[in-house]
Tab-separated table of C-alpha atoms in Angstrom:
chain	number	residue	atom	x	y	z
P	170	MET	CA	-1.737	47.944	6.330
P	171	ASN	CA	-2.579	47.234	2.696
P	172	ASP	CA	-2.468	44.085	0.328
P	173	THR	CA	-3.189	43.271	-2.971
P	174	THR	CA	-5.191	40.047	-2.855
P	175	GLY	CA	-7.475	41.549	-0.418
P	176	GLY	CA	-6.462	42.121	2.795
P	177	VAL	CA	-4.064	41.115	5.023
P	178	PHE	CA	-6.528	39.325	7.065
P	179	ASP	CA	-8.251	37.211	4.725
P	180	ASN	CA	-4.888	35.734	3.271
P	181	LEU	CA	-3.661	34.579	6.688
P	182	ILE	CA	-6.788	32.902	7.298
P	183	ALA	CA	-6.234	31.444	3.662
P	184	LEU	CA	-2.358	30.738	4.052
P	185	SER	CA	-3.828	29.313	7.928
P	186	LYS	CA	-6.228	27.214	5.578
P	187	GLN	CA	-3.638	25.827	3.028
P	188	ASP	CA	-0.732	25.257	5.619
P	189	LEU	CA	-3.121	23.053	7.981
P	190	THR	CA	-4.117	20.798	4.199
P	191	LEU	CA	-0.862	19.892	3.929
P	192	LEU	CA	-0.341	19.420	7.892
P	193	ALA	CA	-2.951	17.124	7.130
P	194	LEU	CA	-1.624	15.582	3.804
P	195	THR	CA	1.436	14.782	5.347
P	196	GLY	CA	-0.511	13.178	8.599
P	197	GLN	CA	-1.588	10.621	5.920
P	198	ARG	CA	1.215	9.813	4.075
P	199	ASN	CA	3.309	9.282	7.493
P	200	LYS	CA	0.505	7.040	8.635
P	201	LEU	CA	0.511	4.992	5.465
P	202	GLN	CA	4.299	4.817	5.582
P	203	LYS	CA	4.225	3.552	9.439
P	204	GLU	CA	1.268	1.214	8.102
P	205	LEU	CA	3.355	-0.145	5.705
P	206	ASN	CA	6.365	0.010	8.000
P	207	ASP	CA	4.705	-1.924	10.233
P	208	LYS	CA	3.603	-4.140	8.389
P	209	LYS	CA	6.797	-5.248	6.897
P	210	ALA	CA	8.184	-5.424	10.277
P	211	VAL	CA	5.590	-8.219	11.063
P	212	VAL	CA	6.763	-9.677	7.644
P	213	LYS	CA	10.358	-9.307	8.830
P	214	LYS	CA	10.015	-11.438	12.518
P	215	ALA	CA	7.608	-13.973	11.303
P	216	GLU	CA	10.096	-14.833	8.309
P	217	GLU	CA	12.725	-14.987	11.454
P	218	GLU	CA	10.865	-17.299	13.489
P	219	ALA	CA	10.017	-19.599	10.259
P	220	VAL	CA	13.484	-19.694	9.609
P	221	ARG	CA	14.549	-20.231	13.232
P	222	ARG	CA	11.705	-22.699	13.786
P	223	GLY	CA	12.966	-24.878	9.964
P	224	ILE	CA	16.507	-24.993	11.493
P	225	LEU	CA	15.643	-26.008	14.594
P	226	LEU	CA	13.501	-28.807	12.453
P	227	LYS	CA	16.627	-29.842	10.122
P	228	GLU	CA	19.392	-30.096	13.165
P	229	LYS	CA	16.525	-32.703	15.094
P	230	GLN	CA	16.252	-34.583	11.689
P	231	GLU	CA	19.950	-34.647	11.347
P	232	ARG	CA	20.212	-35.683	14.438
P	233	TYR	CA	17.989	-38.369	14.038
P	234	ARG	CA	19.090	-39.781	10.738
P	235	LYS	CA	23.011	-40.043	12.531
P	236	GLU	CA	21.643	-42.124	15.515
P	237	GLU	CA	19.353	-43.848	14.035
P	238	LYS	CA	22.492	-45.218	12.167
P	239	LEU	CA	24.724	-45.755	14.774
P	240	ILE	CA	21.768	-47.670	16.583
P	241	LYS	CA	21.354	-50.026	13.812
P	242	GLU	CA	25.208	-50.646	14.115
P	243	GLU	CA	25.004	-51.564	17.152
P	244	HIS	CA	22.439	-54.006	16.767
P	245	ASP	CA	23.827	-55.290	13.459
P	246	LYS	CA	27.350	-56.120	15.629
P	247	LEU	CA	24.685	-57.124	18.562
P	248	ILE	CA	23.490	-60.045	16.618
P	249	ASN	CA	26.772	-61.040	15.192
P	250	ARG	CA	28.221	-61.287	18.597
P	251	ARG	CA	25.564	-63.488	19.668
P	252	LYS	CA	25.971	-65.774	16.353
P	253	ALA	CA	29.333	-65.826	17.482
P	254	LEU	CA	28.939	-66.936	21.319
P	255	ALA	CA	27.782	-70.682	19.770
P	256	SER	CA	32.070	-71.478	18.858
P	257	PHE	CA	33.273	-70.049	22.063
P	258	THR	CA	34.313	-73.199	23.953
P	259	ASN	CA	35.663	-71.924	26.907
P	260	TYR	CA	32.502	-71.225	29.723
P	261	LYS	CA	33.583	-68.976	31.421
P	262	VAL	CA	34.797	-66.888	28.394
P	263	GLN	CA	30.937	-67.703	26.864
P	264	GLN	CA	29.375	-66.510	29.973
P	265	GLY	CA	31.687	-62.934	29.879
P	266	ALA	CA	30.317	-62.613	26.206
P	267	GLU	CA	26.992	-62.941	27.269
P	268	LYS	CA	26.792	-60.422	30.004
P	269	GLU	CA	28.348	-58.417	27.772
P	270	ILE	CA	26.181	-58.578	24.923
P	271	GLU	CA	23.219	-58.133	27.915
P	272	GLN	CA	24.812	-55.054	29.304
P	273	SER	CA	25.359	-53.515	25.173
P	274	GLY	CA	21.581	-54.967	24.588
P	275	LYS	CA	20.824	-52.894	27.741
P	276	GLN	CA	22.386	-49.548	26.578
P	277	LEU	CA	20.728	-49.981	23.298
P	278	ARG	CA	17.999	-50.374	24.691
P	279	ILE	CA	17.867	-47.137	26.436
P	280	ARG	CA	19.188	-45.366	23.176
P	281	GLU	CA	16.674	-45.870	21.047
P	282	ASP	CA	14.101	-45.034	23.988
P	283	ALA	CA	15.833	-41.872	23.794
P	284	LEU	CA	15.403	-42.038	19.998
P	285	LEU	CA	11.728	-42.285	20.420
P	286	THR	CA	11.868	-38.904	22.827
P	287	VAL	CA	13.872	-37.321	19.451
P	288	MET	CA	11.231	-38.565	16.958
P	289	GLU	CA	7.953	-36.896	18.960
P	290	ASP	CA	10.933	-33.553	19.228
P	291	ILE	CA	10.185	-33.601	15.541
P	292	GLU	CA	6.492	-34.286	15.267
P	293	ARG	CA	6.326	-31.149	17.878
P	294	LEU	CA	8.688	-29.145	15.220
P	295	GLU	CA	7.140	-29.710	12.487
P	296	LYS	CA	3.721	-28.240	13.586
P	297	GLU	CA	5.216	-25.793	15.095
P	298	TYR	CA	7.316	-24.961	11.577
P	299	LYS	CA	4.283	-25.433	10.354
P	300	VAL	CA	2.529	-22.548	12.052
P	301	ALA	CA	4.929	-20.194	12.192
P	302	ASP	CA	5.403	-20.494	8.153
P	303	GLU	CA	1.546	-19.643	7.969
P	304	ALA	CA	2.206	-17.012	10.019
P	305	ARG	CA	5.014	-15.888	7.707
P	306	ILE	CA	2.284	-16.522	4.569
P	307	ASN	CA	-0.108	-14.185	6.413
P	308	ALA	CA	1.733	-11.731	6.991
P	309	VAL	CA	3.275	-11.037	3.688
P	310	ASN	CA	-0.297	-11.528	2.139
P	311	ALA	CA	-1.460	-8.647	5.083
P	312	TYR	CA	1.666	-6.460	3.603
P	313	GLU	CA	1.112	-6.932	-0.091
P	314	ALA	CA	-2.815	-6.223	0.563
P	315	VAL	CA	-1.502	-2.728	1.640
P	316	ALA	CA	1.505	-2.004	-0.402
P	317	LYS	CA	-0.577	-2.723	-3.938
P	318	ASP	CA	-2.365	0.360	-4.027
P	319	ALA	CA	0.491	2.330	-1.603
P	320	GLY	CA	2.358	3.360	-4.841
P	321	GLN	CA	-0.714	5.470	-6.174
P	322	VAL	CA	-2.113	6.556	-2.978
P	323	PHE	CA	1.475	8.189	-2.519
P	324	SER	CA	1.785	9.666	-5.769
P	325	GLU	CA	-2.015	11.161	-4.965
P	326	ILE	CA	-0.753	12.339	-2.357
P	327	GLU	CA	2.358	14.449	-3.414
P	328	ASP	CA	0.157	15.433	-6.109
P	329	GLN	CA	-2.326	17.072	-3.781
P	330	HIS	CA	0.653	18.330	-1.605
P	331	ALA	CA	2.361	20.059	-5.014
P	332	THR	CA	-0.986	22.032	-5.814
P	333	VAL	CA	-1.697	23.149	-2.117
P	334	SER	CA	2.101	24.191	-2.172
P	335	ASP	CA	1.574	26.273	-4.910
P	336	LYS	CA	-1.308	27.662	-3.672
P	337	ARG	CA	0.381	28.330	-0.450
P	338	THR	CA	3.078	30.140	-1.975
P	339	ALA	CA	0.838	32.581	-4.245
P	340	ILE	CA	-1.123	33.713	-1.083
P	341	ALA	CA	2.661	34.021	0.894
P	342	THR	CA	3.981	36.172	-1.730
P	343	ALA	CA	1.500	38.472	-1.889
P	344	LEU	CA	1.436	39.227	2.112
P	345	GLU	CA	3.811	41.686	3.302
P	346	SER	CA	6.711	40.223	4.348
P	347	GLN	CA	6.597	41.772	8.117
P	348	ALA	CA	2.863	40.168	8.364
P	349	LEU	CA	4.482	36.654	6.686
P	350	THR	CA	7.231	36.470	9.452
P	351	MET	CA	4.598	36.945	12.177
P	352	TYR	CA	2.698	34.497	11.104
P	353	ASP	CA	5.488	32.200	10.538
P	354	ARG	CA	7.059	32.422	13.860
P	355	VAL	CA	3.310	31.861	15.079
P	356	ARG	CA	3.070	28.330	13.122
P	357	ASN	CA	5.927	27.311	14.299
P	358	LYS	CA	4.661	27.114	17.426
P	359	TYR	CA	0.952	26.487	16.290
P	360	PRO	CA	1.371	24.217	13.291
P	361	ALA	CA	-2.469	23.320	12.963
P	362	ASP	CA	-4.240	26.637	14.094
P	363	PRO	CA	-1.470	29.359	13.832
P	364	VAL	CA	-4.865	32.180	12.650
P	365	VAL	CA	-7.582	31.631	15.021
P	366	PRO	CA	-11.266	33.729	15.079
P	367	VAL	CA	-11.834	35.225	18.269
P	368	LYS	CA	-15.762	33.725	19.232
P	369	GLU	CA	-18.076	35.446	21.739
P	370	GLY	CA	-15.115	37.686	23.104
P	371	SER	CA	-13.046	34.799	23.616
P	372	CYS	CA	-9.526	33.573	21.803
P	373	SER	CA	-10.876	29.875	20.246
P	374	GLY	CA	-6.934	28.662	20.817
P	375	CYS	CA	-6.958	28.863	24.284
P	376	TYR	CA	-9.947	30.510	25.306
P	377	MET	CA	-9.073	33.545	27.320
P	378	ARG	CA	-11.300	36.314	27.370
P	379	MET	CA	-10.237	39.484	25.531
P	380	GLN	CA	-10.675	43.210	26.792
P	381	PRO	CA	-12.369	45.272	24.991
P	382	GLN	CA	-9.779	47.000	23.674
P	383	VAL	CA	-7.928	44.306	22.208
P	384	ILE	CA	-11.601	43.408	20.609
P	385	ASN	CA	-11.783	46.868	19.063
P	386	SER	CA	-8.088	46.548	17.545
P	387	ILE	CA	-8.844	43.221	16.039
P	388	GLN	CA	-12.654	44.901	14.317
P	389	ALA	CA	-10.036	47.529	13.071
P	390	LYS	CA	-8.140	45.571	11.015
P	391	THR	CA	-5.404	48.261	11.477
P	392	ALA	CA	-2.571	45.532	12.963
P	393	LEU	CA	-2.259	42.242	13.311
P	394	VAL	CA	-3.416	41.269	16.997
P	395	ARG	CA	-2.009	38.172	18.823
P	396	CYS	CA	-3.461	36.435	21.816
P	397	PRO	CA	-2.280	37.739	24.953
P	398	GLY	CA	-2.585	34.368	26.217
P	399	CYS	CA	-1.063	31.689	23.499
P	400	GLY	CA	0.074	34.197	20.947
P	401	ARG	CA	-1.796	33.048	17.993
P	402	ILE	CA	-2.779	35.843	15.705
P	403	LEU	CA	-6.797	36.776	15.795
P	404	TYR	CA	-9.457	37.951	13.662
P	405	GLN	CA	-13.027	38.481	13.982
P	406	GLU	CA	-15.087	35.970	12.784
P	407	GLN	CA	-18.075	37.227	10.476
P	408	ARG	CA	-21.717	36.583	11.920
P	409	LYS	CA	-23.360	33.590	9.629
P	410	GLU	CA	-25.957	36.833	8.673
P	411	GLU	CA	-23.345	38.893	7.557
């Protein structure tokens, strides 16, 4: 098995390193994109909550204004009716009118008490809206802090990815088609480490112990050898002194 770039095994190892780098760059890009998406989702949720609180507050304020206006109108009517009592000459009619006025006064006081409750609700909703709006602002600031430099980071990752891809293409082009086909098949199963060294007689991918004849075949470099256990492509790791 000949290879113009210095050996099939060396090129497979180099190809594996390039693919590992590409995998890492893709992971960085995906991680940053996920962080942006997560923070954007937080912003959206915070904005929706602030809007919801704002709507509740406006509805309650509108209800308060309408009820306050009606109560004032009823209060003015009572005042006019009390003034009109003096003009009644019939005692029974006067007594009946006084009872109606008294009953209306009681109903008016009940409505005034209810209006105070509405006012308390408005104060509570104002506080809740303020908290929700502050959370929205914090979420927007957090997103913008990440997004501010994200474009530059994405650009750098893409540049590195393109450079490594070019190197990978050059290495893959120098490999024999049979070796490249085998490598791609193994890489589909083990994207991070399709090519691994034999360490102390064992596959460093799955740690299966190799038989002597397998070790001999790997050392001879006459053909590509795959681990009987996991299927990764194996090579003999060089000793430090070598």
